[in-house]
Short mmCIF file of C-alpha atoms in Angstrom, two decimals:
data_model
loop_
_atom_site.label_atom_id
_atom_site.label_comp_id
_atom_site.label_asym_id
_atom_site.label_seq_id
_atom_site.Cartn_x
_atom_site.Cartn_y
_atom_site.Cartn_z
CA MET A 979 0.00 0.00 0.00
CA VAL A 980 1.54 3.29 -1.12
CA ILE A 981 0.73 6.29 1.07
CA MET A 982 1.44 9.75 -0.30
CA GLN A 983 3.08 12.35 1.95
CA ASN A 984 -0.10 14.48 2.14
CA ASP A 985 -2.07 11.43 3.33
CA VAL A 986 -0.14 11.26 6.61
CA LEU A 987 0.06 13.50 9.66
CA LYS A 988 2.90 13.79 12.14
CA VAL A 989 1.97 12.60 15.63
CA SER A 990 3.67 12.59 18.99
CA VAL A 991 3.39 10.40 22.04
CA LYS A 992 1.20 12.36 24.45
CA GLY A 993 1.11 9.82 27.25
CA VAL A 994 1.64 6.24 28.32
CA MET A 995 -0.82 5.03 30.96
CA PRO A 996 -1.01 1.61 32.62
CA THR A 997 -4.28 -0.30 32.19
CA SER A 998 -5.55 -3.57 33.63
CA ASN A 999 -4.37 -5.41 30.48
CA GLY A 1000 -1.21 -3.49 29.58
CA CYS A 1001 -0.73 0.14 28.62
CA ALA A 1002 -2.64 2.79 26.72
CA LEU A 1003 -0.38 4.68 24.35
CA PHE A 1004 -1.86 8.11 23.60
CA LEU A 1005 -0.76 9.46 20.22
CA GLY A 1006 -1.94 12.50 18.37
CA THR A 1007 -1.75 15.80 16.61
CA GLU A 1008 -2.67 19.16 18.09
CA GLU A 1009 -6.28 18.53 17.01
CA LYS A 1010 -6.88 14.89 17.89
CA THR A 1011 -5.58 12.15 20.20
CA PHE A 1012 -6.13 8.41 19.77
CA ILE A 1013 -5.12 5.33 21.75
CA ILE A 1014 -3.19 2.23 20.82
CA TYR A 1015 -3.28 -0.46 23.51
CA VAL A 1016 0.04 -2.29 23.94
CA ASP A 1017 1.33 -4.95 26.29
CA SER A 1018 2.84 -3.70 29.54
CA GLN A 1019 6.44 -4.59 28.63
CA ILE A 1020 6.53 -2.45 25.48
CA GLY A 1021 4.49 0.24 27.25
CA ASN A 1022 7.13 0.38 29.99
CA THR A 1023 9.87 0.49 27.35
CA ILE A 1024 8.21 3.42 25.56
CA SER A 1025 7.69 5.19 28.89
CA MET A 1026 11.38 4.73 29.75
CA ILE A 1027 12.44 6.16 26.38
CA VAL A 1028 10.00 9.11 26.62
CA ASN A 1029 11.16 9.90 30.16
CA ASP A 1030 14.85 9.42 29.26
CA VAL A 1031 15.39 6.81 31.99
CA ASP A 1032 18.96 5.52 32.22
CA ARG A 1033 19.29 1.78 31.69
CA GLU A 1034 22.14 -0.35 33.02
CA ARG A 1035 21.87 -2.82 30.15
CA PRO A 1036 20.66 -2.39 26.58
CA ILE A 1037 17.02 -3.27 26.02
CA THR A 1038 15.79 -4.83 22.77
CA HIS A 1039 15.25 -1.48 21.06
CA ASP A 1040 18.76 -0.33 22.02
CA LEU A 1041 20.08 -3.55 20.48
CA ILE A 1042 18.12 -3.11 17.25
CA SER A 1043 19.24 0.51 16.96
CA ASN A 1044 22.86 -0.52 17.53
CA ILE A 1045 22.58 -3.25 14.87
CA PHE A 1046 21.15 -0.69 12.43
CA VAL A 1047 24.10 1.63 13.07
CA GLY A 1048 26.58 -1.21 12.63
CA LEU A 1049 25.03 -2.17 9.29
CA GLY A 1050 24.74 1.39 7.97
CA ILE A 1051 20.95 1.47 8.29
CA ALA A 1052 19.06 4.54 9.46
CA LEU A 1053 15.44 4.61 10.52
CA GLN A 1054 13.93 7.48 8.53
CA ARG A 1055 10.36 7.49 9.86
CA VAL A 1056 7.50 5.34 11.10
CA ILE A 1057 4.01 5.32 9.60
CA ILE A 1058 0.98 3.86 11.35
CA ASN A 1059 -0.69 2.98 8.10
CA ASP A 1060 -3.78 0.92 8.89
CA VAL A 1061 -6.22 -0.21 11.56
CA ARG A 1062 -8.55 -3.20 11.33
CA GLU A 1063 -10.80 -4.30 14.18
CA ARG A 1064 -8.72 -2.31 16.73
CA THR A 1065 -5.46 -3.86 15.46
CA PHE A 1066 -3.02 -1.23 14.23
CA PHE A 1067 -0.37 -1.79 11.55
CA ALA A 1068 2.83 0.14 10.94
CA ARG A 1069 5.73 0.44 8.53
CA MET A 1070 9.29 1.42 9.33
CA ILE A 1071 11.03 3.29 6.53
CA LEU A 1072 14.74 2.46 6.58
CA LYS A 1073 17.58 3.89 4.52
CA MET A 1074 20.56 1.67 3.90
CA GLU A 1075 23.75 3.18 2.56
CA ASN A 1076 27.15 1.84 1.69
CA GLU A 1077 29.96 2.87 -0.62
CA ILE A 1078 28.14 1.43 -3.65
CA GLU A 1079 24.48 2.41 -3.28
CA SER A 1080 21.65 3.85 -1.22
CA LYS A 1081 18.42 1.93 -0.77
CA ILE A 1082 15.07 2.69 0.88
CA CYS A 1083 13.32 -0.26 2.48
CA GLU A 1084 9.88 -0.55 4.13
CA ILE A 1085 9.51 -3.08 6.93
CA ASP A 1086 6.20 -4.25 8.40
CA SER A 1087 6.15 -3.78 12.17
CA ARG A 1088 3.98 -3.72 15.23
CA PRO A 1089 3.26 -0.04 15.87
CA SER A 1090 4.55 -0.34 19.43
CA ASP A 1091 7.98 -1.60 18.32
CA ALA A 1092 8.20 0.95 15.51
CA ILE A 1093 7.23 3.77 17.89
CA ALA A 1094 9.81 2.66 20.46
CA LEU A 1095 12.54 2.67 17.80
CA ALA A 1096 11.43 6.04 16.42
CA LEU A 1097 11.49 7.57 19.91
CA HIS A 1098 14.87 5.95 20.67
CA ASP A 1099 16.39 7.32 17.43
CA GLN A 1100 14.46 10.62 17.61
CA ARG A 1101 12.75 10.01 14.26
CA PRO A 1102 9.28 11.20 13.22
CA ILE A 1103 6.10 9.17 13.69
CA TYR A 1104 3.27 9.59 11.21
CA VAL A 1105 -0.27 8.26 11.03
CA ALA A 1106 -2.28 7.76 7.86
CA ARG A 1107 -5.17 10.22 7.70
CA LYS A 1108 -7.61 7.33 7.21
CA VAL A 1109 -6.43 5.78 10.50
CA LEU A 1110 -6.73 9.05 12.42
CA ASP A 1111 -10.18 9.67 10.91
CA ALA A 1112 -11.34 6.18 11.91
CA GLU A 1113 -10.42 6.64 15.58
CA ASP A 1114 -12.38 8.41 18.33
CA ASP A 1115 -10.86 11.59 19.73
CA MET A 1116 -9.45 10.87 23.20
CA THR A 1117 -8.05 14.35 23.88
CA GLU A 1118 -10.53 15.07 26.69
CA LEU A 1119 -9.88 11.69 28.33
CA LEU A 1120 -6.12 12.27 28.30
CA GLU A 1121 -6.53 15.79 29.72
CA ARG A 1122 -8.79 14.45 32.49
CA ILE A 1123 -6.28 11.69 33.39
CA LEU A 1124 -3.36 14.13 33.42
CA LYS A 1125 -5.32 16.56 35.58
CA GLU A 1126 -6.15 13.77 38.07
CA GLN A 1127 -2.46 12.80 38.26
CA GLU A 1128 -1.43 16.35 39.32
#
């Protein structure tokens, strides 16, 4: 599935909240926030990256990022490109360069893993407009939760 640049919007991680079954990952633009539910391990990983928590040992996403660097691969961006029955899909756009050529590669990924890598490498996260349009706006819920936490 080819997505044109004007069919995607840049999003940021607005919050990571524990739930009874894992974590709610709040993503959004200035106008709209939506939720992707992830397991607690990846939710904790994303929270650690967002909050710049020092880690004694490399976690999986540190390892993957280090492998990318060693192989001359750079994560360019992440696109949350589809949602079906509350299951989200994502693509990681990678650029591989060596002395002979440069190549762009798209890799299918769980959104949670792609988001963790994008945050780790400080790369942009995008969502397809059709995905954002299909989701309910959770901005008020996030604001209410953040206000209760204060």
